[in-house]
Amino acid sequence: DTYLEVLQGSVRSQMFRHLYMSVDGKKRDVTENGKLACAFFVSFILAGLGLIKRFHGTVDATVEDMKESGWKLVKKPKPGDVLVWEKMKINGRANRHIGFYVLSVWALSNHYDDGEPIFHHWKYGGTREVEMIFRRSFS
């Protein structure tokens, strides 16, 4: 219950807009003011609840941590599962996307244009396929 309430409470939060890291010796906002913050959002929630080891700036690093932390691939989503969408070109760059399945046809992920977590169709209205669905037992 706490996990799902944390997800619900994160909607429209501004706290995932900036993640500064050293890139080629220079401090850089790797989330680009929230545009590329989907992995930061998901991993921050999961790490904060002790469900993975730490937060990350990339989908691949988040997925690897989830696997190492006991998350398993499943075929059909249930509320609280983590979804990884296929790569899609946005502003010339191909990126995967990661978020949470919340209910029925709804997902929650950090929105590229808004730079904050929002609810949306779990398959983006049929325009973006889900590549992976991860689940972790909360027992």
MMTF fields as JSON, N, C-alpha, C and O atoms, coordinates in Angstrom:
{
  "mmtfVersion": "1.0.0",
  "mmtfProducer": "UNKNOWN",
  "numBonds": 555,
  "numAtoms": 556,
  "numGroups": 139,
  "numChains": 1,
  "numModels": 1,
  "chainsPerModel": [1],
  "groupsPerChain": [139],
  "chainIdList": ["A"],
  "bondAtomList": [4, 2, 8, 6, 12, 10, 16, 14, 20, 18, 24, 22, 28, 26, 32, 30, 36, 34, 40, 38, 44, 42, 48, 46, 52, 50, 56, 54, 60, 58, 64, 62, 68, 66, 72, 70, 76, 74, 80, 78, 84, 82, 88, 86, 92, 90, 96, 94, 100, 98, 104, 102, 108, 106, 112, 110, 116, 114, 120, 118, 124, 122, 128, 126, 132, 130, 136, 134, 140, 138, 144, 142, 148, 146, 152, 150, 156, 154, 160, 158, 164, 162, 168, 166, 172, 170, 176, 174, 180, 178, 184, 182, 188, 186, 192, 190, 196, 194, 200, 198, 204, 202, 208, 206, 212, 210, 216, 214, 220, 218, 224, 222, 228, 226, 232, 230, 236, 234, 240, 238, 244, 242, 248, 246, 252, 250, 256, 254, 260, 258, 264, 262, 268, 266, 272, 270, 276, 274, 280, 278, 284, 282, 288, 286, 292, 290, 296, 294, 300, 298, 304, 302, 308, 306, 312, 310, 316, 314, 320, 318, 324, 322, 328, 326, 332, 330, 336, 334, 340, 338, 344, 342, 348, 346, 352, 350, 356, 354, 360, 358, 364, 362, 368, 366, 372, 370, 376, 374, 380, 378, 384, 382, 388, 386, 392, 390, 396, 394, 400, 398, 404, 402, 408, 406, 412, 410, 416, 414, 420, 418, 424, 422, 428, 426, 432, 430, 436, 434, 440, 438, 444, 442, 448, 446, 452, 450, 456, 454, 460, 458, 464, 462, 468, 466, 472, 470, 476, 474, 480, 478, 484, 482, 488, 486, 492, 490, 496, 494, 500, 498, 504, 502, 508, 506, 512, 510, 516, 514, 520, 518, 524, 522, 528, 526, 532, 530, 536, 534, 540, 538, 544, 542, 548, 546, 552, 550],
  "bondOrderList": [1, 1, 1, 1, 1, 1, 1, 1, 1, 1, 1, 1, 1, 1, 1, 1, 1, 1, 1, 1, 1, 1, 1, 1, 1, 1, 1, 1, 1, 1, 1, 1, 1, 1, 1, 1, 1, 1, 1, 1, 1, 1, 1, 1, 1, 1, 1, 1, 1, 1, 1, 1, 1, 1, 1, 1, 1, 1, 1, 1, 1, 1, 1, 1, 1, 1, 1, 1, 1, 1, 1, 1, 1, 1, 1, 1, 1, 1, 1, 1, 1, 1, 1, 1, 1, 1, 1, 1, 1, 1, 1, 1, 1, 1, 1, 1, 1, 1, 1, 1, 1, 1, 1, 1, 1, 1, 1, 1, 1, 1, 1, 1, 1, 1, 1, 1, 1, 1, 1, 1, 1, 1, 1, 1, 1, 1, 1, 1, 1, 1, 1, 1, 1, 1, 1, 1, 1, 1],
  "groupList": [{"groupName": "ASP", "atomNameList": ["N", "CA", "C", "O"], "elementList": ["N", "C", "C", "O"], "formalChargeList": [0, 0, 0, 0], "bondAtomList": [1, 0, 2, 1, 3, 2], "bondOrderList": [1, 1, 2], "singleLetterCode": "D", "chemCompType": "L-PEPTIDE LINKING"}, {"groupName": "THR", "atomNameList": ["N", "CA", "C", "O"], "elementList": ["N", "C", "C", "O"], "formalChargeList": [0, 0, 0, 0], "bondAtomList": [1, 0, 2, 1, 3, 2], "bondOrderList": [1, 1, 2], "singleLetterCode": "T", "chemCompType": "L-PEPTIDE LINKING"}, {"groupName": "TYR", "atomNameList": ["N", "CA", "C", "O"], "elementList": ["N", "C", "C", "O"], "formalChargeList": [0, 0, 0, 0], "bondAtomList": [1, 0, 2, 1, 3, 2], "bondOrderList": [1, 1, 2], "singleLetterCode": "Y", "chemCompType": "L-PEPTIDE LINKING"}, {"groupName": "LEU", "atomNameList": ["N", "CA", "C", "O"], "elementList": ["N", "C", "C", "O"], "formalChargeList": [0, 0, 0, 0], "bondAtomList": [1, 0, 2, 1, 3, 2], "bondOrderList": [1, 1, 2], "singleLetterCode": "L", "chemCompType": "L-PEPTIDE LINKING"}, {"groupName": "GLU", "atomNameList": ["N", "CA", "C", "O"], "elementList": ["N", "C", "C", "O"], "formalChargeList": [0, 0, 0, 0], "bondAtomList": [1, 0, 2, 1, 3, 2], "bondOrderList": [1, 1, 2], "singleLetterCode": "E", "chemCompType": "L-PEPTIDE LINKING"}, {"groupName": "VAL", "atomNameList": ["N", "CA", "C", "O"], "elementList": ["N", "C", "C", "O"], "formalChargeList": [0, 0, 0, 0], "bondAtomList": [1, 0, 2, 1, 3, 2], "bondOrderList": [1, 1, 2], "singleLetterCode": "V", "chemCompType": "L-PEPTIDE LINKING"}, {"groupName": "GLN", "atomNameList": ["N", "CA", "C", "O"], "elementList": ["N", "C", "C", "O"], "formalChargeList": [0, 0, 0, 0], "bondAtomList": [1, 0, 2, 1, 3, 2], "bondOrderList": [1, 1, 2], "singleLetterCode": "Q", "chemCompType": "L-PEPTIDE LINKING"}, {"groupName": "GLY", "atomNameList": ["N", "CA", "C", "O"], "elementList": ["N", "C", "C", "O"], "formalChargeList": [0, 0, 0, 0], "bondAtomList": [1, 0, 2, 1, 3, 2], "bondOrderList": [1, 1, 2], "singleLetterCode": "G", "chemCompType": "PEPTIDE LINKING"}, {"groupName": "SER", "atomNameList": ["N", "CA", "C", "O"], "elementList": ["N", "C", "C", "O"], "formalChargeList": [0, 0, 0, 0], "bondAtomList": [1, 0, 2, 1, 3, 2], "bondOrderList": [1, 1, 2], "singleLetterCode": "S", "chemCompType": "L-PEPTIDE LINKING"}, {"groupName": "ARG", "atomNameList": ["N", "CA", "C", "O"], "elementList": ["N", "C", "C", "O"], "formalChargeList": [0, 0, 0, 0], "bondAtomList": [1, 0, 2, 1, 3, 2], "bondOrderList": [1, 1, 2], "singleLetterCode": "R", "chemCompType": "L-PEPTIDE LINKING"}, {"groupName": "MET", "atomNameList": ["N", "CA", "C", "O"], "elementList": ["N", "C", "C", "O"], "formalChargeList": [0, 0, 0, 0], "bondAtomList": [1, 0, 2, 1, 3, 2], "bondOrderList": [1, 1, 2], "singleLetterCode": "M", "chemCompType": "L-PEPTIDE LINKING"}, {"groupName": "PHE", "atomNameList": ["N", "CA", "C", "O"], "elementList": ["N", "C", "C", "O"], "formalChargeList": [0, 0, 0, 0], "bondAtomList": [1, 0, 2, 1, 3, 2], "bondOrderList": [1, 1, 2], "singleLetterCode": "F", "chemCompType": "L-PEPTIDE LINKING"}, {"groupName": "HIS", "atomNameList": ["N", "CA", "C", "O"], "elementList": ["N", "C", "C", "O"], "formalChargeList": [0, 0, 0, 0], "bondAtomList": [1, 0, 2, 1, 3, 2], "bondOrderList": [1, 1, 2], "singleLetterCode": "H", "chemCompType": "L-PEPTIDE LINKING"}, {"groupName": "LYS", "atomNameList": ["N", "CA", "C", "O"], "elementList": ["N", "C", "C", "O"], "formalChargeList": [0, 0, 0, 0], "bondAtomList": [1, 0, 2, 1, 3, 2], "bondOrderList": [1, 1, 2], "singleLetterCode": "K", "chemCompType": "L-PEPTIDE LINKING"}, {"groupName": "ASN", "atomNameList": ["N", "CA", "C", "O"], "elementList": ["N", "C", "C", "O"], "formalChargeList": [0, 0, 0, 0], "bondAtomList": [1, 0, 2, 1, 3, 2], "bondOrderList": [1, 1, 2], "singleLetterCode": "N", "chemCompType": "L-PEPTIDE LINKING"}, {"groupName": "ALA", "atomNameList": ["N", "CA", "C", "O"], "elementList": ["N", "C", "C", "O"], "formalChargeList": [0, 0, 0, 0], "bondAtomList": [1, 0, 2, 1, 3, 2], "bondOrderList": [1, 1, 2], "singleLetterCode": "A", "chemCompType": "L-PEPTIDE LINKING"}, {"groupName": "CYS", "atomNameList": ["N", "CA", "C", "O"], "elementList": ["N", "C", "C", "O"], "formalChargeList": [0, 0, 0, 0], "bondAtomList": [1, 0, 2, 1, 3, 2], "bondOrderList": [1, 1, 2], "singleLetterCode": "C", "chemCompType": "L-PEPTIDE LINKING"}, {"groupName": "ILE", "atomNameList": ["N", "CA", "C", "O"], "elementList": ["N", "C", "C", "O"], "formalChargeList": [0, 0, 0, 0], "bondAtomList": [1, 0, 2, 1, 3, 2], "bondOrderList": [1, 1, 2], "singleLetterCode": "I", "chemCompType": "L-PEPTIDE LINKING"}, {"groupName": "TRP", "atomNameList": ["N", "CA", "C", "O"], "elementList": ["N", "C", "C", "O"], "formalChargeList": [0, 0, 0, 0], "bondAtomList": [1, 0, 2, 1, 3, 2], "bondOrderList": [1, 1, 2], "singleLetterCode": "W", "chemCompType": "L-PEPTIDE LINKING"}, {"groupName": "PRO", "atomNameList": ["N", "CA", "C", "O"], "elementList": ["N", "C", "C", "O"], "formalChargeList": [0, 0, 0, 0], "bondAtomList": [1, 0, 2, 1, 3, 2], "bondOrderList": [1, 1, 2], "singleLetterCode": "P", "chemCompType": "L-PEPTIDE LINKING"}],
  "groupTypeList": [0, 1, 2, 3, 4, 5, 3, 6, 7, 8, 5, 9, 8, 6, 10, 11, 9, 12, 3, 2, 10, 8, 5, 0, 7, 13, 13, 9, 0, 5, 1, 4, 14, 7, 13, 3, 15, 16, 15, 11, 11, 5, 8, 11, 17, 3, 15, 7, 3, 7, 3, 17, 13, 9, 11, 12, 7, 1, 5, 0, 15, 1, 5, 4, 0, 10, 13, 4, 8, 7, 18, 13, 3, 5, 13, 13, 19, 13, 19, 7, 0, 5, 3, 5, 18, 4, 13, 10, 13, 17, 14, 7, 9, 15, 14, 9, 12, 17, 7, 11, 2, 5, 3, 8, 5, 18, 15, 3, 8, 14, 12, 2, 0, 0, 7, 4, 19, 17, 11, 12, 12, 18, 13, 2, 7, 7, 1, 9, 4, 5, 4, 10, 17, 11, 9, 9, 8, 11, 8],
  "groupIdList": [1, 2, 3, 4, 5, 6, 7, 8, 9, 10, 11, 12, 13, 14, 15, 16, 17, 18, 19, 20, 21, 22, 23, 24, 25, 26, 27, 28, 29, 30, 31, 32, 33, 34, 35, 36, 37, 38, 39, 40, 41, 42, 43, 44, 45, 46, 47, 48, 49, 50, 51, 52, 53, 54, 55, 56, 57, 58, 59, 60, 61, 62, 63, 64, 65, 66, 67, 68, 69, 70, 71, 72, 73, 74, 75, 76, 77, 78, 79, 80, 81, 82, 83, 84, 85, 86, 87, 88, 89, 90, 91, 92, 93, 94, 95, 96, 97, 98, 99, 100, 101, 102, 103, 104, 105, 106, 107, 108, 109, 110, 111, 112, 113, 114, 115, 116, 117, 118, 119, 120, 121, 122, 123, 124, 125, 126, 127, 128, 129, 130, 131, 132, 133, 134, 135, 136, 137, 138, 139],
  "secStructList": [7, 2, 2, 2, 2, 2, 2, 2, 2, 6, 6, 6, 7, 1, 6, 6, 1, 7, 7, 3, 3, 3, 3, 6, 6, 3, 3, 3, 3, 6, 6, 6, 6, 6, 6, 6, 7, 2, 2, 2, 2, 2, 2, 2, 2, 2, 2, 2, 6, 6, 1, 1, 1, 1, 7, 7, 1, 1, 2, 2, 2, 2, 2, 2, 2, 2, 2, 2, 6, 6, 7, 3, 3, 7, 1, 1, 7, 7, 6, 6, 7, 3, 3, 3, 3, 3, 3, 3, 3, 3, 6, 6, 3, 3, 3, 3, 3, 3, 3, 3, 3, 3, 3, 6, 6, 3, 3, 3, 3, 3, 7, 6, 6, 6, 1, 1, 3, 3, 3, 3, 3, 6, 6, 4, 4, 4, 6, 1, 7, 3, 3, 3, 3, 3, 3, 7, 7, 7, 7],
  "xCoordList": [0.821, 0.0, 0.86, 0.567, 1.921, 2.8, 3.411, 3.452, 3.877, 4.498, 3.544, 3.929, 2.314, 1.343, 0.967, 0.738, 0.901, 0.599, 1.73, 1.481, 2.975, 4.114, 4.024, 4.261, 3.683, 3.533, 2.457, 2.679, 1.293, 0.191, 0.611, 0.271, 1.353, 1.758, 2.835, 3.101, 3.457, 4.538, 4.046, 4.827, 2.77, 2.232, 2.456, 2.128, 3.017, 3.312, 4.386, 4.529, 5.136, 6.225, 7.336, 7.647, 7.921, 9.031, 10.393, 11.423, 10.413, 11.68, 12.577, 13.719, 12.1, 12.913, 13.449, 13.886, 13.419, 13.817, 15.332, 15.796, 16.1, 17.542, 18.332, 18.067, 19.301, 20.259, 21.614, 21.879, 22.453, 23.768, 24.805, 24.885, 25.589, 26.663, 27.858, 27.731, 29.019, 30.226, 30.279, 30.322, 30.274, 30.368, 31.565, 31.59, 32.55, 33.792, 34.413, 34.926, 34.356, 34.968, 34.169, 34.641, 32.961, 32.131, 30.809, 30.239, 30.335, 29.045, 27.937, 27.901, 27.036, 25.98, 24.656, 24.638, 23.558, 22.222, 21.847, 21.351, 22.08, 21.859, 20.379, 20.048, 19.489, 18.055, 17.504, 16.342, 18.349, 17.972, 16.656, 15.699, 16.636, 15.464, 14.22, 13.106, 14.421, 13.309, 12.959, 12.187, 13.496, 13.167, 13.615, 12.939, 14.753, 15.301, 15.34, 16.303, 14.294, 14.3, 13.527, 13.294, 13.125, 12.3, 13.024, 12.435, 14.295, 15.055, 15.337, 15.285, 15.632, 15.857, 14.59, 14.669, 13.434, 12.157, 11.922, 11.699, 11.97, 11.686, 12.706, 12.33, 13.988, 15.009, 15.02, 15.331, 14.692, 14.635, 13.533, 13.74, 12.373, 11.262, 11.67, 11.517, 12.188, 12.542, 13.669, 13.605, 14.69, 15.8, 15.331, 15.742, 14.48, 13.967, 13.171, 13.121, 12.552, 11.773, 12.571, 12.029, 13.864, 14.729, 14.501, 14.824, 13.95, 13.622, 14.703, 14.686, 15.64, 16.869, 17.978, 17.717, 19.216, 20.362, 20.524, 20.833, 20.317, 20.547, 19.776, 19.221, 19.744, 19.077, 20.05, 21.267, 19.477, 20.267, 19.789, 18.687, 20.653, 20.324, 19.956, 19.588, 20.05, 19.717, 18.772, 18.724, 18.032, 17.124, 17.926, 17.572, 18.999, 19.785, 20.341, 20.283, 20.874, 21.406, 20.29, 20.494, 19.115, 17.976, 17.536, 17.295, 17.43, 17.028, 18.028, 17.63, 19.31, 20.346, 20.234, 20.323, 20.043, 19.886, 18.634, 18.657, 17.546, 16.318, 16.558, 16.141, 17.223, 17.511, 18.349, 18.064, 19.382, 20.252, 19.51, 19.913, 18.437, 17.68, 16.455, 15.627, 16.333, 15.278, 14.02, 13.046, 14.008, 12.852, 12.852, 13.905, 11.691, 11.565, 10.711, 9.796, 11.028, 10.208, 8.905, 8.89, 7.803, 6.484, 5.826, 6.289, 4.737, 4.06, 2.968, 2.839, 2.17, 1.042, 1.237, 1.601, 0.99, 1.239, 0.159, -1.018, 0.604, -0.262, 0.168, 1.302, -0.729, -0.359, 0.946, 1.136, 1.841, 3.133, 4.262, 5.429, 3.947, 4.996, 5.722, 5.176, 6.96, 7.759, 7.744, 8.003, 7.437, 7.368, 8.573, 9.009, 9.105, 10.161, 9.643, 9.326, 9.562, 9.056, 10.2, 11.356, 9.85, 10.822, 11.498, 11.004, 12.643, 13.345, 12.503, 11.837, 12.561, 11.852, 12.723, 13.351, 12.751, 13.536, 12.763, 11.621, 13.425, 12.886, 14.008, 15.091, 13.748, 14.777, 16.067, 17.163, 15.923, 17.073, 17.784, 18.723, 17.357, 17.993, 17.023, 15.856, 17.507, 16.686, 16.878, 17.992, 15.788, 15.822, 14.72, 13.605, 15.054, 14.017, 13.338, 13.814, 12.209, 11.458, 11.075, 10.85, 10.996, 10.661, 9.649, 9.702, 8.73, 7.713, 7.006, 7.462, 5.897, 5.141, 3.766, 3.112, 3.338, 1.954, 1.138, 1.502, 0.026, -0.738, -2.123, -2.534, -2.86, -4.209, -4.848, -4.72, -5.518, -6.291, -5.415, -4.61, -5.556, -4.741, -3.796, -3.272, -3.572, -2.824, -1.423, -1.194, -0.509, 0.871, 1.233, 0.525, 2.35, 2.871, 4.352, 5.12, 4.741, 6.157, 6.456, 5.556, 7.749, 8.15, 7.948, 8.479, 7.198, 6.834, 7.931, 8.411, 8.325, 9.414, 9.157, 10.029, 7.998, 7.714, 7.508, 7.975, 6.808, 6.497, 7.633, 7.737, 8.483, 9.579, 9.127, 9.816, 7.96, 7.423, 6.573, 6.102, 6.373, 5.575, 4.094, 3.479, 3.543, 2.122, 1.535, 2.263, 0.214, -0.502, -0.674, -0.87, -0.599, -0.843, -1.227, -1.083, -1.711, -2.047, -0.795, 0.278, -0.896, 0.295, 0.992, 2.151, 0.297, 0.946, 0.927, 0.96, 0.875, 0.831, -0.214, 0.048, -1.393, -2.477, -2.15, -2.708, -1.247, -0.883, 0.293, 0.602, 0.958, 2.065, 3.441, 4.432, 3.518, 4.817, 4.644, 3.85, 5.395, 5.272, 6.09, 7.16, 5.557, 6.264, 7.19, 6.735, 8.481, 9.474, 9.57, 9.71, 9.494, 9.687, 8.741, 8.419, 8.303, 7.496, 8.183, 8.424, 8.499, 9.184, 8.283, 7.503, 8.419, 7.642, 8.553, 9.449, 8.306, 9.027, 8.0, 7.042, 8.187, 7.301, 7.492, 8.625, 6.41, 6.476, 6.187, 5.824, 6.341, 6.044, 7.159, 7.071],
  "yCoordList": [-1.205, 0.0, 1.264, 2.213, 1.28, 2.448, 2.72, 3.862, 1.674, 1.795, 2.464, 3.418, 1.984, 2.55, 3.984, 4.818, 4.278, 5.648, 6.608, 7.753, 6.142, 6.975, 7.291, 8.427, 6.293, 6.531, 7.582, 8.539, 7.401, 8.357, 9.774, 10.751, 9.87, 11.171, 11.864, 13.047, 11.154, 11.738, 12.495, 13.191, 12.37, 13.008, 14.52, 15.187, 15.032, 16.451, 16.997, 18.211, 16.11, 16.549, 17.187, 16.724, 18.236, 18.927, 18.381, 18.832, 17.42, 17.006, 16.164, 15.893, 15.745, 14.906, 15.666, 15.049, 16.968, 17.788, 17.862, 18.059, 17.709, 17.922, 16.806, 16.443, 16.275, 15.315, 15.7, 15.504, 16.246, 16.713, 15.612, 14.98, 15.398, 14.413, 14.997, 15.947, 14.413, 14.81, 14.038, 12.808, 14.775, 14.188, 14.829, 16.039, 14.008, 14.503, 15.625, 16.607, 15.458, 16.422, 17.68, 18.583, 17.765, 18.954, 18.571, 17.518, 19.436, 19.221, 19.466, 20.507, 18.502, 18.601, 18.076, 17.074, 18.742, 18.259, 17.172, 17.472, 15.917, 14.819, 14.567, 13.86, 15.127, 14.974, 16.076, 16.037, 17.059, 18.184, 18.831, 18.921, 19.278, 19.948, 19.057, 19.536, 17.767, 16.828, 16.115, 15.156, 16.549, 15.919, 14.464, 13.633, 14.146, 12.786, 12.196, 11.524, 12.448, 12.067, 10.795, 10.512, 10.027, 8.846, 7.838, 7.318, 7.554, 6.593, 7.158, 6.425, 8.438, 9.081, 8.961, 8.594, 9.266, 9.165, 7.749, 7.561, 6.756, 5.371, 4.875, 4.325, 5.064, 4.525, 5.248, 4.63, 6.531, 7.271, 6.706, 6.521, 6.433, 5.84, 4.462, 4.164, 3.623, 2.249, 2.223, 1.461, 3.041, 3.074, 3.621, 3.13, 4.626, 5.216, 4.238, 4.358, 3.276, 2.258, 0.98, -0.025, 1.02, -0.139, -1.283, -2.428, -0.999, -2.043, -2.232, -3.224, -1.295, -1.436, -0.766, -0.165, -0.876, -0.397, 1.121, 1.701, 1.772, 3.214, 3.823, 3.103, 5.147, 5.794, 5.907, 5.864, 6.055, 6.047, 7.131, 7.665, 7.438, 8.416, 7.8, 8.515, 6.447, 5.797, 4.618, 4.019, 4.308, 3.157, 1.868, 1.015, 1.719, 0.488, 0.222, -0.911, 1.241, 1.07, 0.73, -0.076, 1.334, 1.038, -0.407, -1.107, -0.861, -2.24, -3.226, -4.228, -2.951, -3.847, -3.95, -5.044, -2.828, -2.807, -3.583, -4.316, -3.424, -4.158, -5.666, -6.412, -6.109, -7.533, -8.044, -9.104, -7.287, -7.674, -7.643, -8.318, -6.869, -6.714, -7.632, -7.483, -8.571, -9.572, -9.313, -10.052, -8.289, -8.033, -9.058, -9.365, -9.581, -10.613, -10.118, -9.315, -10.613, -10.311, -11.076, -12.251, -10.416, -11.038, -10.679, -9.79, -11.383, -11.159, -10.099, -9.293, -10.089, -9.161, -8.265, -8.738, -6.952, -6.027, -6.038, -6.282, -5.765, -5.532, -4.207, -3.772, -3.555, -2.284, -2.393, -3.307, -1.429, -1.392, -1.967, -1.763, -2.681, -3.216, -2.071, -0.984, -2.343, -1.357, -1.736, -2.883, -0.754, -0.943, -0.298, 0.786, -0.98, -0.405, -0.405, -1.453, 0.805, 0.953, 0.893, 1.148, 0.551, 0.462, 1.803, 2.851, 1.746, 2.968, 3.753, 3.197, 5.067, 5.96, 7.197, 7.673, 7.707, 8.914, 10.141, 10.372, 10.917, 12.19, 13.199, 13.027, 14.243, 15.266, 14.646, 15.046, 13.66, 13.056, 11.969, 11.363, 11.703, 10.677, 9.538, 9.77, 8.305, 7.129, 6.773, 6.484, 6.796, 6.494, 5.526, 5.586, 4.63, 3.828, 4.719, 5.804, 4.221, 4.956, 3.974, 2.798, 4.442, 3.578, 4.285, 5.501, 3.504, 4.057, 2.942, 1.798, 3.283, 2.351, 2.073, 2.978, 0.827, 0.477, 0.735, 0.273, 1.477, 1.809, 1.183, 0.755, 1.111, 0.554, 0.504, 1.443, -0.571, -0.737, -0.468, -1.321, 0.683, 1.019, 2.181, 2.798, 2.487, 3.68, 3.372, 2.4, 4.22, 4.158, 5.533, 6.518, 5.568, 6.8, 6.861, 5.965, 7.922, 8.092, 9.578, 10.412, 9.879, 11.268, 11.682, 11.044, 12.723, 13.187, 14.059, 14.988, 13.763, 14.464, 15.968, 16.762, 16.367, 17.787, 18.547, 19.676, 17.927, 18.599, 18.508, 19.36, 17.491, 17.306, 16.884, 17.13, 16.243, 15.79, 14.541, 14.282, 13.762, 12.532, 12.828, 13.683, 12.089, 12.22, 10.839, 9.885, 10.75, 9.544, 9.586, 10.652, 8.41, 8.305, 6.866, 5.983, 6.626, 5.268, 4.412, 4.876, 3.19, 2.36, 1.959, 1.544, 2.078, 1.846, 3.123, 3.078, 4.245, 5.535, 5.526, 6.006, 4.986, 4.942, 4.079, 4.285, 3.109, 2.209, 2.674, 2.062, 3.757, 4.281, 3.835, 4.053, 3.214, 2.784, 1.461, 1.356, 0.465, -0.868, -1.008, -0.417, -1.803, -2.149, -3.317, -4.358, -3.152, -4.208, -5.17, -6.378, -4.623, -5.443, -4.99, -3.809, -5.966, -5.7, -6.396, -7.602, -5.648, -6.188, -6.156, -5.226, -7.204, -7.294, -7.77, -8.588, -7.24, -7.689, -8.029, -7.283, -9.143, -9.559, -8.641, -8.323, -8.221, -7.342, -8.1, -7.489, -9.414, -10.202, -10.12, -10.723],
  "zCoordList": [0.0, 0.0, 0.0, -0.727, 0.812, 0.871, -0.499, -0.955, -1.141, -2.471, -3.456, -4.132, -3.547, -4.486, -4.1, -4.976, -2.802, -2.363, -2.718, -3.096, -2.595, -2.995, -4.485, -4.893, -5.3, -6.742, -6.996, -7.739, -6.378, -6.565, -6.152, -6.819, -5.045, -4.524, -5.34, -5.129, -6.259, -7.054, -8.281, -8.93, -8.605, -9.809, -9.764, -8.783, -10.842, -11.054, -10.111, -9.971, -9.468, -8.598, -9.428, -10.526, -8.901, -9.55, -9.117, -9.62, -8.196, -7.592, -8.49, -8.12, -9.649, -10.528, -11.744, -12.715, -11.697, -12.842, -13.042, -14.165, -11.973, -12.086, -11.407, -10.261, -12.138, -11.608, -12.188, -13.374, -11.338, -11.795, -11.615, -10.562, -12.651, -12.642, -13.376, -14.148, -13.121, -13.836, -15.151, -15.163, -16.248, -17.584, -18.275, -18.501, -18.607, -19.208, -18.376, -18.914, -17.055, -16.143, -15.9, -15.21, -16.455, -16.275, -15.599, -15.883, -14.707, -14.057, -15.071, -15.728, -15.193, -16.196, -15.643, -14.928, -15.967, -15.602, -16.605, -17.691, -16.246, -17.186, -17.464, -18.416, -16.658, -16.913, -17.81, -18.215, -18.118, -18.993, -18.554, -19.323, -17.293, -16.716, -16.742, -16.956, -16.524, -16.437, -17.725, -17.7, -18.842, -20.121, -20.177, -20.784, -19.547, -19.574, -18.16, -17.789, -17.38, -15.971, -15.648, -14.473, -16.641, -16.345, -15.456, -14.509, -15.748, -14.938, -13.55, -12.562, -13.468, -12.175, -11.322, -10.15, -11.895, -11.194, -10.67, -9.474, -11.552, -11.164, -10.146, -9.111, -10.427, -9.525, -8.179, -7.161, -8.148, -6.886, -5.993, -4.794, -6.566, -5.8, -5.292, -4.107, -6.187, -5.802, -4.771, -3.806, -4.963, -3.999, -2.653, -1.602, -2.686, -1.455, -0.608, 0.616, -1.266, -0.552, -0.335, 0.125, -0.667, -0.446, -1.414, -1.098, -2.593, -3.565, -4.625, -5.354, -4.718, -5.505, -4.689, -3.647, -5.173, -4.392, -4.381, -3.34, -5.532, -5.604, -6.769, -7.6, -6.824, -7.956, -9.121, -8.942, -10.342, -11.577, -12.535, -12.408, -13.495, -14.522, -15.855, -16.787, -15.964, -17.236, -17.024, -15.95, -18.07, -18.029, -17.872, -17.058, -18.64, -18.58, -17.182, -16.705, -16.524, -15.169, -14.184, -13.275, -14.354, -13.485, -13.665, -12.682, -14.908, -15.202, -14.604, -14.009, -14.756, -14.215, -12.692, -12.135, -12.029, -10.578, -10.165, -9.176, -10.916, -10.605, -10.691, -9.806, -11.744, -11.903, -10.731, -10.175, -10.36, -9.242, -7.904, -6.956, -7.826, -6.587, -6.517, -5.618, -7.446, -7.357, -8.157, -8.017, -8.99, -9.838, -10.973, -11.532, -11.31, -12.341, -13.499, -13.317, -14.701, -15.88, -15.806, -15.439, -16.155, -16.202, -17.532, -18.246, -17.855, -19.147, -19.087, -20.009, -17.999, -17.887, -16.673, -15.596, -16.85, -15.742, -14.671, -14.937, -13.451, -12.295, -11.682, -11.883, -10.931, -10.314, -9.526, -8.723, -9.78, -9.12, -9.946, -9.614, -11.014, -11.882, -12.584, -12.767, -12.97, -13.699, -15.174, -15.538, -16.016, -17.46, -18.129, -17.742, -19.138, -19.964, -21.396, -21.959, -21.978, -23.337, -24.329, -23.992, -25.565, -26.654, -26.892, -26.475, -27.575, -27.951, -28.946, -29.819, -28.775, -29.688, -29.868, -28.921, -31.084, -31.331, -30.88, -31.278, -30.036, -29.579, -29.73, -29.17, -30.484, -30.77, -31.286, -30.893, -32.173, -32.818, -32.042, -32.557, -30.801, -29.985, -29.714, -29.398, -29.839, -29.533, -28.066, -27.629, -27.313, -25.888, -25.505, -26.025, -24.582, -23.932, -22.907, -22.573, -22.422, -21.407, -20.322, -20.606, -19.064, -17.939, -17.045, -16.864, -16.492, -15.602, -14.86, -14.849, -14.245, -13.423, -14.021, -14.541, -13.946, -14.29, -13.034, -11.953, -13.166, -11.969, -11.901, -10.823, -13.004, -12.927, -14.311, -15.097, -14.595, -15.827, -17.055, -17.431, -17.674, -18.842, -18.545, -19.472, -17.275, -16.899, -16.394, -15.675, -16.79, -16.321, -15.761, -15.969, -15.051, -14.484, -14.829, -14.48, -15.514, -15.832, -15.982, -16.076, -16.0, -16.156, -17.611, -18.52, -17.826, -19.157, -19.748, -19.098, -20.97, -21.652, -21.748, -21.393, -22.214, -22.422, -21.114, -20.967, -20.166, -18.903, -17.888, -17.006, -17.998, -17.055, -15.677, -14.687, -15.61, -14.315, -14.515, -15.623, -13.449, -13.566, -13.847, -13.209, -14.827, -15.158, -15.437, -15.712, -15.362, -15.787, -17.299, -17.881, -17.934, -19.37, -19.689, -18.843, -20.894, -21.325, -21.266, -21.653, -20.798, -20.588, -21.875, -21.85, -23.003, -24.296, -25.138, -26.368, -24.453, -25.138, -26.245, -27.347, -25.962, -26.937, -28.14, -29.217, -27.973, -29.056, -29.896, -30.918, -29.476, -30.281, -29.809, -30.506, -28.635, -28.116, -27.372, -26.438, -27.801, -27.214, -25.935, -25.787, -25.025, -23.794, -24.112, -24.585, -23.858, -24.089, -22.919, -23.108, -21.696, -20.498, -19.402, -19.277, -18.608, -17.423, -16.257, -16.307, -15.213, -14.043, -12.813, -12.607, -12.004, -10.755, -9.637, -9.846, -8.446, -7.25, -6.199, -5.997, -5.531, -4.463, -3.252, -2.89, -2.635, -1.466, -0.178, 0.828, -0.193, 1.016, 2.022, 3.091]
}
